[in-house]
């Protein structure tokens, strides 16, 4: 049932709006912002982080209560950031010394066509546990990403220090061609997770293929990556794992991925998601691809630990990260955005949550992610929005459940009053509005919002990010 009132100008207004807004006199003024549901951009897969390189082991050393608190901070959509993507590291190391990620085949089976001797320890550097806990909290997207193949499959005989996979173009080894063996190995890793009821949805076979470094690393050009994808894709299909998407290629920067794309043309139809990091160049404009694109690793690698929202606009500030995500999603068409580490010990800013003994301290970077991730859920479509006051950046999304999330970041020092309306769609009428704020004093706290004539009025505090969530409720019974 829809009751409508005919008002002077001939505008029809659902009665429920009158019933639900406190009063019409309470009407606030503010800059009008209009969301346009008919202007559609990319679909969002989500936001996330990683516990690779034994960071999951560090988390597992907390007391049970602090483990649960940390997992909630990362993945709960009511108590934390509500991250929706977890990126795991597929081990390549022969052991677990230091922060090495141990391989599921630490020793060579002899040669590329020898019977494999896989070993599953049921832990995977504690990442299986983190994955299961993430799934319990609603995470459905698990990205398993190898930094390198095991050393015996590579030109340099070592999983660290670069080298490449024996058998791809320009990489011939006396031990033979290991492409198929490496594809089988990655498929086996996915099966171990499957047996533990964790569905890996995305698979990456290399990390930062443009960097040679002292930890697990493997070089690939775009055409060498294509050589391997031609083997990996049919191997996944044969194992009934064609639903697992192949991600490529996680280079150090957005620009590096742009230059690899040309050489991936021959395998374009075999790729699921294009992935790149933010270190040597950050996402500023869209990559030239029809695939979804994720920014899969970014962090403040240099700063000393600091948890502030806004200190001086520095690289570690929460608001800086709220803006970094904005730029990737709105200006560079990203469908996913991942920080490097979720929770970790030590004094750097390369994590969102600091573990110190049994103390767990979230930074405002975590809450910046939450302002996006809790309200822009997987499958949401970015939609048009216009009219933001100067100094305020705005993005809008329609979720699968129909709700509309509007993100506003105010970089100015004083509050900005806004009135958010939704147009288009099949006649979306906001009948419930909630709003949430993060700034120096709040962590996704409730913010006052009033709904009148379908417009949600709120005040965005200076140097704050808010999310306005608009729902269209079913008409109440008579
Ligand atoms: C996986 O799920 C099945 C069916 O619910 C259950 O029987 C089995 O014990 C689970 N396995 C693990 C390792 O959790
Ligand atoms: C794949 O699925 C098909 C049909 O469900 C089944 O016949 C086949 O045995 C499966 N193959 C593997 C490797 O699991
Ligand atoms: C944005 O990404 C989508 C895939 O998610 C693609 O279809 C679209 O063409 C991209 N838009 C631009 C402007 O690059």
Short mmCIF file of C-alpha atoms and ligand atoms in Angstrom, two decimals:
data_model
loop_
_atom_site.label_atom_id
_atom_site.label_comp_id
_atom_site.label_asym_id
_atom_site.label_seq_id
_atom_site.Cartn_x
_atom_site.Cartn_y
_atom_site.Cartn_z
CA UNK A 1 0.00 0.00 0.00
CA UNK A 2 1.31 3.47 -0.83
CA UNK A 3 -0.57 6.46 0.51
CA UNK A 4 0.30 9.70 -1.19
CA UNK A 5 -0.55 13.27 -0.38
CA UNK A 6 -0.98 15.77 -3.13
CA UNK A 7 0.82 18.93 -2.12
CA UNK A 8 0.64 22.38 -3.65
CA UNK A 9 3.25 22.02 -6.37
CA UNK A 10 1.78 18.77 -7.57
CA UNK A 11 4.54 16.67 -5.99
CA UNK A 12 3.59 13.27 -4.64
CA UNK A 13 5.16 12.40 -1.35
CA UNK A 14 4.82 9.08 0.47
CA UNK A 15 3.01 9.50 3.77
CA UNK A 16 5.61 7.40 5.57
CA UNK A 17 8.11 10.22 5.21
CA UNK A 18 5.85 12.51 7.26
CA UNK A 19 5.26 9.77 9.77
CA UNK A 20 8.94 9.13 10.29
CA UNK A 21 10.51 12.59 10.34
CA UNK A 22 10.26 14.25 13.73
CA UNK A 23 8.62 17.37 12.38
CA UNK A 24 8.71 19.59 9.36
CA UNK A 25 9.75 22.59 11.44
CA UNK A 26 12.98 20.79 12.32
CA UNK A 27 14.09 21.23 8.73
CA UNK A 28 17.74 22.17 8.38
CA UNK A 29 19.46 24.09 5.68
CA UNK A 30 22.51 22.74 3.94
CA UNK A 31 24.14 22.34 0.58
CA UNK A 32 22.03 20.06 -1.59
CA UNK A 33 23.80 16.89 -2.70
CA UNK A 34 22.04 14.65 -5.20
CA UNK A 35 22.77 10.97 -5.73
CA UNK A 36 21.84 9.71 -9.19
CA UNK A 37 21.12 5.97 -9.15
CA UNK A 38 20.85 5.91 -12.94
CA UNK A 39 24.49 6.95 -13.38
CA UNK A 40 26.34 3.72 -12.79
CA UNK A 41 30.08 3.10 -12.52
CA UNK A 42 32.10 0.09 -11.34
CA UNK A 43 30.95 -2.71 -9.06
CA UNK A 44 32.75 -2.89 -5.74
CA UNK A 45 34.33 -6.14 -4.51
CA UNK A 46 35.46 -4.75 -1.18
CA UNK A 47 38.18 -3.55 1.13
CA UNK A 48 40.77 -5.56 2.98
CA UNK A 49 44.21 -6.36 4.31
CA UNK A 50 46.58 -9.26 4.89
CA UNK A 51 48.10 -11.26 7.73
CA UNK A 52 50.82 -12.78 5.55
CA UNK A 53 54.50 -13.22 6.54
CA UNK A 54 53.51 -14.72 9.90
CA UNK A 55 51.55 -11.67 11.05
CA UNK A 56 48.73 -14.19 11.66
CA UNK A 57 51.14 -16.09 13.94
CA UNK A 58 51.69 -12.87 15.93
CA UNK A 59 47.93 -12.45 16.28
CA UNK A 60 47.57 -16.05 17.44
CA UNK A 61 49.91 -15.35 20.38
CA UNK A 62 47.42 -12.93 21.95
CA UNK A 63 45.11 -14.18 24.69
CA UNK A 64 41.85 -15.61 23.37
CA UNK A 65 39.88 -12.47 24.31
CA UNK A 66 42.36 -10.18 22.54
CA UNK A 67 42.42 -12.45 19.47
CA UNK A 68 38.65 -12.14 19.20
CA UNK A 69 38.84 -8.37 19.76
CA UNK A 70 41.42 -8.03 16.96
CA UNK A 71 39.43 -10.20 14.55
CA UNK A 72 36.31 -8.15 15.33
CA UNK A 73 38.20 -4.90 14.73
CA UNK A 74 39.22 -6.15 11.29
CA UNK A 75 36.18 -8.04 10.06
CA UNK A 76 33.06 -7.32 12.13
CA UNK A 77 30.55 -5.04 10.41
CA UNK A 78 29.19 -3.92 13.79
CA UNK A 79 32.27 -3.76 16.03
CA UNK A 80 35.06 -3.04 13.58
CA UNK A 81 36.03 -2.02 10.07
CA UNK A 82 33.99 -4.77 8.41
CA UNK A 83 36.76 -5.65 5.96
CA UNK A 84 35.40 -7.83 3.16
CA UNK A 85 38.59 -9.09 1.47
CA UNK A 86 41.40 -11.09 3.08
CA UNK A 87 44.67 -11.48 1.19
CA UNK A 88 46.70 -14.52 2.20
CA UNK A 89 50.28 -15.33 1.28
CA UNK A 90 50.89 -18.71 -0.38
CA UNK A 91 54.18 -19.87 1.12
CA UNK A 92 57.28 -20.62 -0.92
CA UNK A 93 59.91 -21.00 1.81
CA UNK A 94 61.46 -24.30 2.92
CA UNK A 95 60.98 -23.39 6.62
CA UNK A 96 59.25 -21.04 9.05
CA UNK A 97 62.34 -19.23 10.32
CA UNK A 98 61.98 -15.48 10.91
CA UNK A 99 58.80 -14.45 9.07
CA UNK A 100 59.10 -17.01 6.24
CA UNK A 101 55.86 -18.43 4.85
CA UNK A 102 56.45 -22.15 4.68
CA UNK A 103 55.63 -23.92 1.41
CA UNK A 104 53.19 -26.83 1.05
CA UNK A 105 56.05 -28.58 -0.75
CA UNK A 106 59.20 -27.53 1.11
CA UNK A 107 61.38 -30.12 -0.64
CA UNK A 108 61.67 -30.71 -4.35
CA UNK A 109 59.88 -33.87 -5.46
CA UNK A 110 62.89 -34.45 -7.76
CA UNK A 111 61.74 -32.91 -11.01
CA UNK A 112 58.77 -31.22 -12.63
CA UNK A 113 57.11 -34.51 -13.60
CA UNK A 114 57.90 -36.41 -10.37
CA UNK A 115 55.01 -37.32 -8.07
CA UNK A 116 54.49 -34.31 -5.81
CA UNK A 117 55.21 -34.59 -2.07
CA UNK A 118 52.88 -31.98 -0.67
CA UNK A 119 52.78 -31.41 3.09
CA UNK A 120 49.84 -29.76 4.81
CA UNK A 121 50.33 -28.62 8.39
CA UNK A 122 46.69 -27.54 8.84
CA UNK A 123 47.84 -24.04 9.80
CA UNK A 124 49.40 -22.30 6.82
CA UNK A 125 51.31 -19.91 9.02
CA UNK A 126 48.04 -19.42 11.04
CA UNK A 127 46.39 -17.89 7.99
CA UNK A 128 43.82 -20.71 7.83
CA UNK A 129 42.63 -19.77 11.31
CA UNK A 130 42.39 -16.06 10.41
CA UNK A 131 40.51 -17.05 7.23
CA UNK A 132 38.00 -19.16 9.16
CA UNK A 133 37.47 -16.34 11.68
CA UNK A 134 37.04 -13.85 8.84
CA UNK A 135 34.49 -16.12 7.15
CA UNK A 136 32.57 -16.40 10.46
CA UNK A 137 32.30 -12.61 10.40
CA UNK A 138 30.96 -12.54 6.85
CA UNK A 139 34.03 -12.35 4.63
CA UNK A 140 33.42 -14.11 1.30
CA UNK A 141 36.37 -12.93 -0.76
CA UNK A 142 39.68 -14.64 -0.03
CA UNK A 143 42.59 -13.75 -2.24
CA UNK A 144 45.44 -16.28 -2.06
CA UNK A 145 48.60 -14.73 -3.46
CA UNK A 146 52.01 -16.37 -3.90
CA UNK A 147 55.05 -14.15 -3.55
CA UNK A 148 57.17 -16.73 -5.34
CA UNK A 149 57.29 -20.34 -6.47
CA UNK A 150 59.49 -22.61 -4.31
CA UNK A 151 63.20 -22.14 -5.08
CA UNK A 152 63.64 -25.49 -6.87
CA UNK A 153 61.13 -24.35 -9.52
CA UNK A 154 63.12 -21.20 -10.32
CA UNK A 155 66.07 -20.05 -12.35
CA UNK A 156 67.98 -18.92 -9.24
CA UNK A 157 67.20 -22.00 -7.12
CA UNK A 158 65.91 -19.80 -4.27
CA UNK A 159 62.44 -18.53 -3.37
CA UNK A 160 64.04 -15.19 -2.43
CA UNK A 161 66.22 -12.82 -4.45
CA UNK A 162 64.20 -12.71 -7.66
CA UNK A 163 64.76 -15.30 -10.37
CA UNK A 164 61.83 -16.54 -12.42
CA UNK A 165 59.76 -19.65 -13.01
CA UNK A 166 61.57 -22.26 -15.11
CA UNK A 167 59.71 -22.71 -18.39
CA UNK A 168 58.30 -19.26 -19.05
CA UNK A 169 59.74 -17.37 -22.01
CA UNK A 170 63.46 -16.71 -21.65
CA UNK A 171 63.79 -18.91 -18.54
CA UNK A 172 65.07 -22.37 -19.34
CA UNK A 173 66.52 -24.55 -16.59
CA UNK A 174 68.45 -27.83 -16.59
CA UNK A 175 65.79 -29.19 -14.19
CA UNK A 176 63.10 -28.70 -16.85
CA UNK A 177 59.85 -26.77 -17.30
CA UNK A 178 58.03 -26.25 -13.99
CA UNK A 179 54.98 -24.33 -15.24
CA UNK A 180 52.58 -27.28 -14.89
CA UNK A 181 54.08 -28.34 -11.55
CA UNK A 182 53.63 -24.79 -10.20
CA UNK A 183 50.01 -24.65 -11.44
CA UNK A 184 49.31 -28.05 -9.78
CA UNK A 185 50.92 -26.77 -6.60
CA UNK A 186 48.68 -23.68 -6.48
CA UNK A 187 45.61 -25.82 -7.13
CA UNK A 188 46.62 -28.15 -4.28
CA UNK A 189 46.86 -25.15 -1.93
CA UNK A 190 43.29 -24.15 -2.84
CA UNK A 191 42.12 -27.73 -2.20
CA UNK A 192 43.61 -27.76 1.30
CA UNK A 193 41.56 -24.66 2.11
CA UNK A 194 38.50 -26.22 0.49
CA UNK A 195 38.86 -29.24 2.80
CA UNK A 196 38.86 -26.82 5.74
CA UNK A 197 35.67 -25.21 4.41
CA UNK A 198 37.35 -22.00 3.29
CA UNK A 199 36.65 -21.04 -0.31
CA UNK A 200 39.48 -19.21 -2.01
CA UNK A 201 37.86 -16.95 -4.58
CA UNK A 202 40.91 -15.33 -6.19
CA UNK A 203 44.38 -16.64 -6.96
CA UNK A 204 47.56 -14.69 -7.65
CA UNK A 205 50.77 -16.48 -8.63
CA UNK A 206 53.22 -13.63 -8.16
CA UNK A 207 53.78 -10.55 -5.99
CA UNK A 208 55.75 -7.51 -7.12
CA UNK A 209 57.20 -9.20 -10.22
CA UNK A 210 59.12 -5.97 -10.89
CA UNK A 211 61.17 -6.23 -7.67
CA UNK A 212 64.10 -8.43 -6.66
CA UNK A 213 64.46 -8.50 -2.90
CA UNK A 214 65.92 -10.52 -0.03
CA UNK A 215 62.56 -12.09 0.87
CA UNK A 216 60.31 -14.27 -1.31
CA UNK A 217 60.29 -12.65 -4.74
CA UNK A 218 60.00 -13.74 -8.36
CA UNK A 219 60.40 -11.75 -11.56
CA UNK A 220 57.82 -11.87 -14.33
CA UNK A 221 57.33 -9.65 -17.35
CA UNK A 222 53.79 -9.32 -18.67
CA UNK A 223 54.49 -11.88 -21.40
CA UNK A 224 56.06 -14.33 -18.92
CA UNK A 225 52.95 -13.95 -16.76
CA UNK A 226 50.86 -14.70 -19.85
CA UNK A 227 52.93 -17.86 -20.49
CA UNK A 228 52.02 -19.12 -17.03
CA UNK A 229 48.36 -18.06 -17.11
CA UNK A 230 47.96 -20.24 -20.25
CA UNK A 231 48.86 -23.24 -18.07
CA UNK A 232 47.21 -22.16 -14.83
CA UNK A 233 43.75 -21.50 -16.26
CA UNK A 234 43.15 -24.98 -17.75
CA UNK A 235 44.64 -26.54 -14.59
CA UNK A 236 42.02 -24.76 -12.47
CA UNK A 237 39.31 -25.87 -14.90
CA UNK A 238 40.40 -29.52 -14.74
CA UNK A 239 40.22 -29.38 -10.95
CA UNK A 240 36.67 -28.00 -11.06
CA UNK A 241 38.02 -24.73 -9.77
CA UNK A 242 37.08 -22.51 -12.69
CA UNK A 243 35.17 -20.31 -10.23
CA UNK A 244 38.52 -19.24 -8.76
CA UNK A 245 39.52 -16.01 -10.51
CA UNK A 246 43.09 -15.43 -11.65
CA UNK A 247 44.47 -12.11 -10.43
CA UNK A 248 47.42 -10.44 -12.10
CA UNK A 249 50.02 -9.11 -11.37
CA UNK A 250 50.46 -7.15 -8.11
CA UNK A 251 53.45 -5.08 -9.27
CA UNK A 252 54.86 -2.35 -7.05
CA UNK A 253 52.83 0.42 -8.62
CA UNK A 254 49.80 1.36 -10.67
CA UNK A 255 52.03 2.56 -13.52
CA UNK A 256 53.93 -0.76 -13.67
CA UNK A 257 50.65 -2.62 -14.08
CA UNK A 258 49.60 -0.20 -16.81
CA UNK A 259 52.73 -1.13 -18.75
CA UNK A 260 52.28 -4.90 -18.17
CA UNK A 261 48.71 -4.84 -19.55
CA UNK A 262 49.81 -4.77 -23.20
CA UNK A 263 51.66 -8.07 -22.85
CA UNK A 264 48.65 -9.72 -21.18
CA UNK A 265 46.43 -9.24 -24.23
CA UNK A 266 46.69 -12.89 -25.36
CA UNK A 267 45.32 -14.13 -21.99
CA UNK A 268 42.84 -11.32 -21.35
CA UNK A 269 39.88 -13.70 -21.40
CA UNK A 270 41.57 -15.93 -18.76
CA UNK A 271 42.08 -13.15 -16.20
CA UNK A 272 39.55 -12.25 -13.50
CA UNK A 273 40.96 -9.17 -11.80
CA UNK A 274 43.79 -6.77 -12.51
CA UNK A 275 45.79 -6.00 -9.36
CA UNK A 276 48.45 -3.44 -8.52
CA UNK A 277 50.13 -1.91 -5.48
CA UNK A 278 50.60 1.75 -4.59
CA UNK A 279 54.29 2.02 -3.74
CA UNK A 280 56.05 3.25 -6.87
CA UNK A 281 52.94 4.94 -8.23
CA UNK A 282 49.51 5.15 -6.66
CA UNK A 283 46.14 4.84 -8.40
CA UNK A 284 45.30 8.19 -9.99
CA UNK A 285 43.40 7.29 -13.14
CA UNK A 286 41.73 4.11 -14.50
CA UNK A 287 43.85 1.32 -15.95
CA UNK A 288 42.98 0.50 -19.54
CA UNK A 289 41.14 -2.78 -18.98
CA UNK A 290 37.61 -4.15 -19.02
CA UNK A 291 38.36 -6.19 -15.88
CA UNK A 292 37.73 -5.15 -12.33
CA UNK A 293 40.82 -3.61 -10.78
CA UNK A 294 42.00 -3.89 -7.19
CA UNK A 295 44.63 -1.88 -5.41
CA UNK A 296 46.00 -4.84 -3.42
CA UNK A 297 48.74 -3.34 -1.27
CA UNK A 298 49.34 0.09 0.14
CA UNK A 299 50.82 1.23 3.43
CA UNK A 300 52.74 3.95 5.18
CA UNK A 301 56.04 2.09 5.24
CA UNK A 302 58.20 4.81 6.70
CA UNK A 303 56.33 6.34 9.58
CA UNK A 304 56.65 5.49 13.25
CA UNK A 305 53.43 4.09 14.68
CA UNK A 306 50.78 6.73 15.08
CA UNK A 307 47.05 6.24 15.41
CA UNK A 308 45.71 9.77 14.82
CA UNK A 309 42.97 10.73 12.40
CA UNK A 310 44.41 14.12 11.59
CA UNK A 311 47.74 15.27 12.95
CA UNK A 312 49.34 17.23 10.14
CA UNK A 313 47.89 15.51 7.08
CA UNK A 314 50.84 13.11 7.18
CA UNK A 315 51.25 9.76 5.41
CA UNK A 316 50.04 7.80 8.45
CA UNK A 317 46.93 9.87 9.29
CA UNK A 318 43.54 8.18 9.13
CA UNK A 319 42.12 10.98 7.01
CA UNK A 320 44.97 10.61 4.51
CA UNK A 321 43.86 6.97 4.03
CA UNK A 322 40.20 7.91 3.77
CA UNK A 323 41.31 10.15 0.90
CA UNK A 324 43.64 7.55 -0.65
CA UNK A 325 40.71 5.14 -0.85
CA UNK A 326 38.52 7.86 -2.33
CA UNK A 327 41.06 8.60 -5.09
CA UNK A 328 41.44 4.92 -5.99
CA UNK A 329 37.69 4.26 -6.09
CA UNK A 330 36.42 7.50 -7.62
CA UNK A 331 39.31 8.69 -9.79
CA UNK A 332 40.96 5.37 -10.68
CA UNK A 333 37.91 3.08 -11.00
CA UNK A 334 39.16 0.56 -8.41
CA UNK A 335 36.75 -2.16 -7.27
CA UNK A 336 38.86 -3.21 -4.30
CA UNK A 337 41.29 -1.49 -1.96
CA UNK A 338 43.59 -3.29 0.45
CA UNK A 339 46.01 -2.07 3.07
CA UNK A 340 49.14 -4.16 3.59
CA UNK A 341 48.86 -5.61 7.12
CA UNK A 342 45.82 -5.71 9.38
CA UNK A 343 47.35 -6.41 12.81
CA UNK A 344 51.03 -6.79 13.68
CA UNK A 345 53.64 -6.15 16.40
CA UNK A 346 56.33 -3.47 16.12
CA UNK A 347 56.56 0.26 15.67
CA UNK A 348 55.80 0.97 12.02
CA UNK A 349 52.63 2.25 10.35
CA UNK A 350 52.55 -0.61 7.84
CA UNK A 351 49.64 -2.09 9.82
CA UNK A 352 46.20 -0.87 10.83
CA UNK A 353 46.26 -2.33 14.35
CA UNK A 354 49.24 -2.50 16.68
CA UNK A 355 49.90 -5.55 18.82
CA UNK A 356 52.20 -4.87 21.78
CA UNK A 357 52.39 -7.73 24.26
CA UNK A 358 48.72 -8.43 24.89
CA UNK A 359 47.69 -4.84 24.09
CA UNK A 360 45.78 -4.25 20.87
CA UNK A 361 45.50 -0.68 19.57
CA UNK A 362 43.56 0.23 16.44
CA UNK A 363 44.75 3.24 14.45
CA UNK A 364 42.41 5.71 12.80
CA UNK A 365 43.56 4.20 9.50
CA UNK A 366 41.46 1.19 10.48
CA UNK A 367 38.39 3.37 11.04
CA UNK A 368 39.02 5.17 7.74
CA UNK A 369 38.74 1.78 6.03
CA UNK A 370 35.63 1.05 8.09
CA UNK A 371 33.87 4.23 6.92
CA UNK A 372 33.99 2.63 3.47
CA UNK A 373 33.95 -1.10 4.10
CA UNK A 374 31.13 -1.31 6.63
CA UNK A 375 28.68 0.48 4.36
CA UNK A 376 29.89 -0.19 0.81
CA UNK A 377 29.38 -3.94 0.73
CA UNK A 378 30.56 -6.42 -1.92
CA UNK A 379 28.43 -6.10 -5.06
CA UNK A 380 27.63 -2.43 -4.46
CA UNK A 381 27.61 -0.29 -7.58
CA UNK A 382 29.17 3.16 -7.50
CA UNK A 383 26.66 5.73 -8.67
CA UNK A 384 26.72 9.40 -9.59
CA UNK A 385 26.65 12.16 -6.98
CA UNK A 386 26.91 15.88 -7.33
CA UNK A 387 26.59 19.16 -5.50
CA UNK A 388 29.09 18.71 -2.66
CA UNK A 389 30.21 21.95 -1.02
CA UNK A 390 33.79 23.02 -1.72
CA UNK A 391 36.34 21.13 0.36
CA UNK A 392 34.05 18.10 0.66
CA UNK A 393 34.66 14.99 -1.46
CA UNK A 394 31.64 12.79 -2.07
CA UNK A 395 31.10 9.27 -3.40
CA UNK A 396 27.89 7.24 -3.53
CA UNK A 397 27.02 3.57 -3.91
CA UNK A 398 23.93 1.41 -4.11
CA UNK A 399 24.24 -1.87 -2.23
CA UNK A 400 22.71 -5.17 -3.32
CA UNK A 401 20.04 -4.78 -0.59
CA UNK A 402 19.00 -1.49 -2.21
CA UNK A 403 20.46 0.77 0.48
CA UNK A 404 22.43 3.81 -0.64
CA UNK A 405 25.72 4.74 1.04
CA UNK A 406 27.07 8.26 0.65
CA UNK A 407 30.63 8.96 1.78
CA UNK A 408 31.67 12.54 2.55
CA UNK A 409 35.19 13.67 3.49
CA UNK A 410 35.52 17.24 4.74
CA UNK A 411 39.11 18.44 4.47
CA UNK A 412 38.22 21.93 5.66
CA UNK A 413 38.54 23.03 9.27
CA UNK A 414 34.88 23.90 9.82
CA UNK A 415 31.66 21.95 9.63
CA UNK A 416 29.69 21.71 6.37
CA UNK A 417 25.92 21.23 6.44
CA UNK A 418 24.57 19.01 3.69
CA UNK A 419 21.22 17.67 2.55
CA UNK A 420 21.47 14.40 0.65
CA UNK A 421 18.74 13.41 -1.81
CA UNK A 422 18.50 10.37 -4.03
CA UNK A 423 17.20 10.54 -7.57
CA UNK A 424 16.72 7.90 -10.26
CA UNK A 425 16.48 4.16 -9.80
CA UNK A 426 12.93 2.92 -9.75
CA UNK A 427 11.74 5.84 -7.64
CA UNK A 428 13.98 5.41 -4.58
CA UNK A 429 12.49 7.29 -1.64
CA UNK A 430 14.61 7.53 1.49
CA UNK A 431 12.51 6.51 4.45
CA UNK A 432 15.27 5.81 6.94
CA UNK A 433 18.59 7.55 7.36
CA UNK A 434 21.52 6.86 9.65
CA UNK A 435 24.92 8.50 9.65
CA UNK A 436 28.33 7.65 11.09
CA UNK A 437 31.36 9.81 11.73
CA UNK A 438 35.09 9.29 12.18
CA UNK A 439 37.38 12.13 13.24
CA UNK A 440 39.92 12.75 16.00
CA UNK A 441 37.26 12.01 18.62
CA UNK A 442 35.01 9.41 16.99
CA UNK A 443 35.34 5.93 15.50
CA UNK A 444 32.36 5.28 13.20
CA UNK A 445 30.12 6.86 15.87
CA UNK A 446 26.44 7.64 15.34
CA UNK A 447 25.96 11.11 13.88
CA UNK A 448 22.70 13.07 14.05
CA UNK A 449 20.81 13.01 10.78
CA UNK A 450 17.27 14.13 10.10
CA UNK A 451 15.11 13.09 7.22
CA UNK A 452 12.62 15.48 5.73
CA UNK A 453 10.96 15.42 2.29
CA UNK A 454 13.28 12.57 1.34
CA UNK A 455 16.38 14.65 2.07
CA UNK A 456 18.81 13.60 4.79
CA UNK A 457 20.30 16.58 6.57
CA UNK A 458 23.57 16.20 8.45
CA UNK A 459 26.56 18.25 9.46
CA UNK A 460 29.98 16.99 8.37
CA UNK A 461 32.41 18.14 11.07
CA UNK A 462 35.64 19.80 9.96
CA UNK A 463 38.38 17.27 9.12
CA UNK A 464 36.04 14.32 9.35
CA UNK A 465 34.60 11.58 7.21
CA UNK A 466 30.96 10.67 7.47
CA UNK A 467 28.83 8.02 5.82
CA UNK A 468 25.10 8.59 5.33
CA UNK A 469 23.19 5.35 4.86
CA UNK A 470 19.77 5.69 3.27
CA UNK A 471 17.23 2.92 3.22
CA UNK A 472 13.91 2.57 1.59
CA UNK A 473 11.70 0.78 4.08
CA UNK A 474 8.72 -1.27 3.12
CA UNK A 475 5.43 0.55 3.77
CA UNK A 476 4.19 -0.29 7.27
CA UNK A 477 0.90 -2.21 7.54
CA UNK A 478 -2.26 -0.09 7.95
C1 LIG B 1 33.44 -28.68 6.88
O1 LIG B 1 32.02 -28.68 6.80
C2 LIG B 1 31.46 -29.97 6.89
C3 LIG B 1 29.96 -29.85 6.62
O2 LIG B 1 29.40 -28.78 7.34
C4 LIG B 1 31.78 -30.56 8.27
O3 LIG B 1 31.26 -31.86 8.36
C5 LIG B 1 33.30 -30.61 8.45
O4 LIG B 1 33.61 -31.04 9.75
C6 LIG B 1 33.92 -29.26 8.21
N1 LIG B 1 35.36 -29.38 8.21
C7 LIG B 1 36.16 -28.55 8.86
C8 LIG B 1 37.61 -28.85 8.76
O5 LIG B 1 35.76 -27.60 9.51
C1 LIG B 2 34.47 -32.26 -11.55
O1 LIG B 2 33.05 -32.29 -11.54
C2 LIG B 2 32.51 -33.29 -12.37
C3 LIG B 2 30.99 -33.12 -12.42
O2 LIG B 2 30.49 -32.68 -11.19
C4 LIG B 2 32.93 -34.65 -11.83
O3 LIG B 2 32.41 -35.67 -12.66
C5 LIG B 2 34.44 -34.74 -11.81
O4 LIG B 2 34.85 -35.95 -11.20
C6 LIG B 2 35.03 -33.58 -11.03
N1 LIG B 2 36.47 -33.58 -11.15
C7 LIG B 2 37.29 -33.38 -10.16
C8 LIG B 2 38.75 -33.39 -10.49
O5 LIG B 2 36.93 -33.16 -9.01
C1 LIG B 3 35.93 0.80 -14.86
O1 LIG B 3 36.03 -0.58 -14.58
C2 LIG B 3 35.06 -1.38 -15.22
C3 LIG B 3 35.28 -2.80 -14.75
O2 LIG B 3 35.06 -2.86 -13.38
C4 LIG B 3 35.18 -1.25 -16.71
O3 LIG B 3 34.17 -1.99 -17.35
C5 LIG B 3 35.05 0.21 -17.10
O4 LIG B 3 35.27 0.34 -18.47
C6 LIG B 3 36.07 1.04 -16.34
N1 LIG B 3 35.86 2.45 -16.61
C7 LIG B 3 36.84 3.25 -16.98
C8 LIG B 3 36.48 4.67 -17.15
O5 LIG B 3 37.98 2.85 -17.18
#
